[in-house]
Each structure stands twice: as C-alpha cells, then as structure tokens.
Amino acid sequence: MLRVRRRPVKYARLEVRPDGTVVVTAPEGFDVDNLIERHRGWLEGKLAEIEGLREIAESGFPINGEFYQVIHGRKPKVHEKFKTVVLSPNPNDMVSYLKKILRRELLPLVDSYAGRMGVEPGKVYIRHQKSRWGSCSPKGNLNFNVRLIAIPPELREYVVIHELAHLKHMNHSKAFWGLVGEFYPDYKNARKELKTWWTIVELNPYWKWLARGEV
C-alpha cells in the first residue's frame, strides 16, 4: 500500500511503516514515481523484512521475547510455566492486567538503576502508547509503554536506563549517550532490536486487538 502526503517540505521523505505501508512525504509537483523507482531495491528489501517478521508476529502472544499460546477465557492470565496467555473478552481488562505485571517488573529496575545513576525519578506510569516505548516528562515523571511486556527483559532494562538518563540530559546529546553507554554498553544494538520488536508488536494480531480496545 502506498500513501502520498503532499506537504510544504524542502526534501521528499520515504518511509516504510511497520504494517508495510509505504509513505512518501513530498511537496506539490514532486515526481513520486521517480523517487520510488530510485529506491526500489531498498523498498523491496524492507518489505521482504516486514513479511518475514509478520510470520513471526503471528505465531502467538509475545511475552518476554517469547511467543505464548493463546487461550480464550473469562479472566486474563499469563502462565509462564506453560507458556500460555488467557485472553479475556474485554481488551481493556487484558491491558490493565498486563500493566500490573509490567509494573511489578519495572519498579525494582527503576529503583535499582536510579540509585546507581544518581537520579531521582518522580512518578512512574504504565500507559498504552502507540508511538514510543517510554518517555520522561520535564517534571521527572517516567512513562513506560505496556508493550514492554512483549520484549526480552534485557531490552526493557535498556529502556529504563534510557529514560532515567533523561533526568540528567533532556536531549540525545553526546553526554546523554555517554551516560546510557556507561550502564548499557550495547545500547546501539538494543536500539536496532527495539525497532524490530516494535514492528512485531504492530503486526501481532492480539496487540492489534488490544489497541482497538484501549485509547
């Protein structure tokens, strides 16, 4: 699927969304067909990558970087021993349950790293965000996406360190990345893996269902 957005931009921009939609942002009169043709190889590679991830994404409900078998039931439940997830009929109930699990895992991480990094975060919120894994407000409050429950624990750890580092540097400066690297040396690889996992969650049918129910 191709979407063309006409905007008063200086340079045309080409991107591939996690769902496989190709989006071109370009000024009026710009030759979109020529742009696509010039980047055809790159586009075909990205679309093939997404199709490969789609197959993975549809293999179950992602929890901690693994794919659990889905069972439909009255109350939401995650059975780590049996690698199963019970989905309740109400997506909001499911999201609330996942938020509670994630909070129990994240709060000790936040406390541990905050002490080691010499920062004092404010409140910690778990939200169902549709564009980012986490954020840090100017008041020092931390927001984490409930989608973090889907990814490997070590990547959650990176997200916590990333947001805590913003309490000292509210930007992505060299000093910021220096602080992140001090506590998570492999942060560059983590960022790449997070992009892959974001696509997987976007393509996952169960998270799509949860997104429709939770604003």
Short mmCIF file of C-alpha atoms in Angstrom, two decimals:
data_model
loop_
_atom_site.label_atom_id
_atom_site.label_comp_id
_atom_site.label_asym_id
_atom_site.label_seq_id
_atom_site.Cartn_x
_atom_site.Cartn_y
_atom_site.Cartn_z
CA MET A 1 0.00 0.00 0.00
CA LEU A 2 1.29 3.45 -0.97
CA ARG A 3 0.34 6.71 0.72
CA VAL A 4 1.45 10.06 -0.67
CA ARG A 5 1.31 13.07 1.65
CA ARG A 6 1.74 16.46 0.00
CA ARG A 7 3.44 18.82 2.44
CA PRO A 8 5.47 22.05 2.05
CA VAL A 9 8.73 20.24 2.88
CA LYS A 10 12.15 21.05 1.44
CA TYR A 11 13.13 17.42 0.80
CA ALA A 12 10.94 14.44 -0.04
CA ARG A 13 10.88 11.67 2.55
CA LEU A 14 10.30 7.96 2.01
CA GLU A 15 9.44 5.58 4.85
CA VAL A 16 8.05 2.10 5.35
CA ARG A 17 5.62 1.73 8.25
CA PRO A 18 5.63 -1.40 10.44
CA ASP A 19 2.45 -2.63 8.74
CA GLY A 20 4.14 -2.49 5.32
CA THR A 21 2.59 0.79 4.17
CA VAL A 22 4.97 2.89 2.07
CA VAL A 23 4.59 6.59 2.91
CA VAL A 24 6.00 9.36 0.73
CA THR A 25 6.01 12.91 2.08
CA ALA A 26 6.74 15.37 -0.71
CA PRO A 27 5.88 18.89 -1.92
CA GLU A 28 3.29 19.52 -4.64
CA GLY A 29 4.56 18.65 -8.11
CA PHE A 30 7.31 16.32 -6.88
CA ASP A 31 7.82 13.19 -9.02
CA VAL A 32 6.92 10.43 -6.55
CA ASP A 33 7.18 7.62 -9.13
CA ASN A 34 10.79 8.55 -9.86
CA LEU A 35 11.63 8.58 -6.14
CA ILE A 36 10.15 5.11 -5.67
CA GLU A 37 11.96 3.76 -8.72
CA ARG A 38 15.32 5.11 -7.47
CA HIS A 39 14.81 3.39 -4.12
CA ARG A 40 13.12 0.25 -5.41
CA GLY A 41 15.88 -2.08 -4.15
CA TRP A 42 15.77 -0.62 -0.65
CA LEU A 43 11.96 -0.73 -0.59
CA GLU A 44 11.80 -4.36 -1.71
CA GLY A 45 14.30 -5.28 0.98
CA LYS A 46 12.31 -3.52 3.71
CA LEU A 47 9.02 -5.05 2.59
CA ALA A 48 10.57 -8.53 2.49
CA GLU A 49 11.91 -7.98 6.01
CA ILE A 50 8.43 -6.99 7.25
CA GLU A 51 6.85 -10.06 5.66
CA GLY A 52 9.37 -12.24 7.49
CA LEU A 53 8.54 -10.50 10.77
CA ARG A 54 4.81 -10.87 10.06
CA GLU A 55 5.17 -14.65 10.09
CA ILE A 56 6.97 -14.47 13.45
CA ALA A 57 4.44 -11.97 14.84
CA GLU A 58 1.52 -14.26 14.06
CA SER A 59 2.98 -17.22 15.96
CA GLY A 60 1.45 -16.33 19.34
CA PHE A 61 1.22 -13.66 22.03
CA PRO A 62 4.67 -12.11 22.71
CA ILE A 63 5.74 -12.14 26.36
CA ASN A 64 9.34 -11.52 27.43
CA GLY A 65 10.57 -12.06 23.88
CA GLU A 66 8.84 -15.44 23.51
CA PHE A 67 5.56 -16.37 21.84
CA TYR A 68 2.94 -17.86 24.14
CA GLN A 69 -0.01 -19.98 23.06
CA VAL A 70 -3.31 -18.11 23.31
CA ILE A 71 -6.34 -19.48 25.15
CA HIS A 72 -9.61 -17.59 25.32
CA GLY A 73 -11.15 -17.42 28.78
CA ARG A 74 -13.10 -15.30 31.26
CA LYS A 75 -10.18 -13.74 33.14
CA PRO A 76 -6.79 -12.63 31.77
CA LYS A 77 -3.84 -14.71 32.90
CA VAL A 78 -0.22 -15.32 31.90
CA HIS A 79 1.12 -18.81 32.68
CA GLU A 80 4.90 -18.61 32.39
CA LYS A 81 5.35 -22.30 33.25
CA PHE A 82 3.07 -23.47 30.44
CA LYS A 83 3.85 -20.56 28.08
CA THR A 84 0.19 -19.71 27.65
CA VAL A 85 -1.83 -16.47 27.77
CA VAL A 86 -5.53 -16.45 28.61
CA LEU A 87 -7.25 -13.61 26.72
CA SER A 88 -10.39 -12.22 28.32
CA PRO A 89 -13.24 -10.93 26.11
CA ASN A 90 -12.59 -7.31 27.14
CA PRO A 91 -9.33 -5.85 25.74
CA ASN A 92 -9.27 -3.15 28.44
CA ASP A 93 -9.25 -5.83 31.15
CA MET A 94 -6.35 -7.51 29.40
CA VAL A 95 -4.36 -4.28 29.14
CA SER A 96 -4.97 -3.50 32.83
CA TYR A 97 -3.74 -6.96 33.79
CA LEU A 98 -0.59 -6.62 31.64
CA LYS A 99 0.09 -3.20 33.17
CA LYS A 100 0.09 -4.73 36.66
CA ILE A 101 2.55 -7.43 35.63
CA LEU A 102 4.83 -4.91 33.94
CA ARG A 103 4.73 -2.52 36.90
CA ARG A 104 5.93 -5.30 39.24
CA GLU A 105 8.88 -5.92 36.93
CA LEU A 106 9.76 -2.31 36.12
CA LEU A 107 9.66 -0.66 39.55
CA PRO A 108 12.59 -2.66 41.01
CA LEU A 109 14.59 -1.92 37.85
CA VAL A 110 13.83 1.80 38.08
CA ASP A 111 14.79 1.90 41.78
CA SER A 112 18.00 -0.06 41.23
CA TYR A 113 19.28 1.97 38.30
CA ALA A 114 18.12 5.32 39.70
CA GLY A 115 20.34 4.74 42.73
CA ARG A 116 23.31 3.69 40.62
CA MET A 117 22.88 6.57 38.17
CA GLY A 118 22.37 9.18 40.89
CA VAL A 119 18.94 10.35 39.74
CA GLU A 120 15.56 10.69 41.45
CA PRO A 121 12.59 9.98 39.19
CA GLY A 122 9.12 11.23 40.05
CA LYS A 123 6.08 9.07 39.42
CA VAL A 124 6.19 6.00 37.18
CA TYR A 125 3.26 5.49 34.81
CA ILE A 126 2.43 2.50 32.65
CA ARG A 127 0.45 3.57 29.58
CA HIS A 128 -0.71 2.05 26.32
CA GLN A 129 1.21 4.30 23.95
CA LYS A 130 1.17 3.91 20.18
CA SER A 131 4.42 5.59 19.20
CA ARG A 132 7.18 5.01 21.76
CA TRP A 133 8.47 2.55 24.33
CA GLY A 134 8.88 5.16 27.04
CA SER A 135 9.32 8.84 27.82
CA CYS A 136 10.47 11.22 30.54
CA SER A 137 8.47 14.35 31.36
CA PRO A 138 10.04 17.72 32.26
CA LYS A 139 8.80 17.10 35.83
CA GLY A 140 10.86 13.93 36.04
CA ASN A 141 7.97 11.50 35.73
CA LEU A 142 8.59 8.33 33.72
CA ASN A 143 6.11 6.85 31.26
CA PHE A 144 6.51 3.27 30.07
CA ASN A 145 4.54 1.53 27.37
CA VAL A 146 2.64 -1.61 28.37
CA ARG A 147 4.02 -3.10 25.15
CA LEU A 148 7.31 -3.54 27.01
CA ILE A 149 5.83 -6.75 28.44
CA ALA A 150 6.26 -8.25 24.95
CA ILE A 151 10.00 -7.78 24.55
CA PRO A 152 13.06 -9.56 26.02
CA PRO A 153 13.85 -8.46 29.61
CA GLU A 154 17.28 -7.09 28.66
CA LEU A 155 15.67 -4.67 26.21
CA ARG A 156 13.28 -3.47 28.92
CA GLU A 157 16.35 -2.82 31.03
CA TYR A 158 17.77 -0.64 28.27
CA VAL A 159 14.53 1.38 28.02
CA VAL A 160 14.62 2.02 31.79
CA ILE A 161 18.24 3.20 31.62
CA HIS A 162 17.44 5.38 28.59
CA GLU A 163 14.58 7.17 30.32
CA LEU A 164 16.47 7.58 33.60
CA ALA A 165 19.37 9.14 31.69
CA HIS A 166 16.95 11.84 30.53
CA LEU A 167 16.69 13.00 34.13
CA LYS A 168 20.24 14.32 33.70
CA HIS A 169 20.13 15.12 29.98
CA MET A 170 16.76 16.06 28.45
CA ASN A 171 18.13 15.50 24.96
CA HIS A 172 20.05 12.94 22.93
CA SER A 173 23.40 14.67 23.19
CA LYS A 174 26.82 13.04 23.33
CA ALA A 175 26.70 13.35 27.13
CA PHE A 176 23.35 11.56 27.19
CA TRP A 177 24.59 8.60 25.15
CA GLY A 178 27.76 8.53 27.23
CA LEU A 179 25.66 8.06 30.37
CA VAL A 180 23.49 5.40 28.71
CA GLY A 181 26.58 3.57 27.47
CA GLU A 182 28.07 3.54 30.95
CA PHE A 183 25.19 1.39 32.19
CA TYR A 184 24.23 -0.36 28.94
CA PRO A 185 27.29 -0.60 26.67
CA ASP A 186 25.43 -2.44 23.89
CA TYR A 187 22.81 0.29 23.51
CA LYS A 188 23.24 0.64 19.74
CA ASN A 189 22.29 -2.96 19.17
CA ALA A 190 19.42 -2.62 21.66
CA ARG A 191 18.01 0.28 19.65
CA LYS A 192 18.02 -1.84 16.48
CA GLU A 193 16.35 -4.74 18.26
CA LEU A 194 13.68 -2.45 19.69
CA LYS A 195 12.77 -1.30 16.17
CA THR A 196 12.35 -4.93 15.14
CA TRP A 197 10.20 -5.68 18.17
CA TRP A 198 8.07 -2.61 17.55
CA THR A 199 7.27 -3.96 14.10
CA ILE A 200 6.49 -7.39 15.55
CA VAL A 201 4.08 -5.91 18.10
CA GLU A 202 2.44 -3.74 15.43
CA LEU A 203 1.89 -6.83 13.27
CA ASN A 204 0.78 -9.11 16.10
CA PRO A 205 -2.98 -9.80 15.79
CA TYR A 206 -3.52 -9.86 19.57
CA TRP A 207 -1.84 -6.50 20.15
CA LYS A 208 -3.88 -5.09 17.27
CA TRP A 209 -6.98 -6.25 19.12
CA LEU A 210 -5.72 -4.65 22.35
CA ALA A 211 -5.01 -1.38 20.51
CA ARG A 212 -8.58 -1.18 19.26
CA GLY A 213 -9.92 -1.50 22.76
CA GLU A 214 -7.51 0.83 24.58
CA VAL A 215 -7.17 4.50 23.70
#
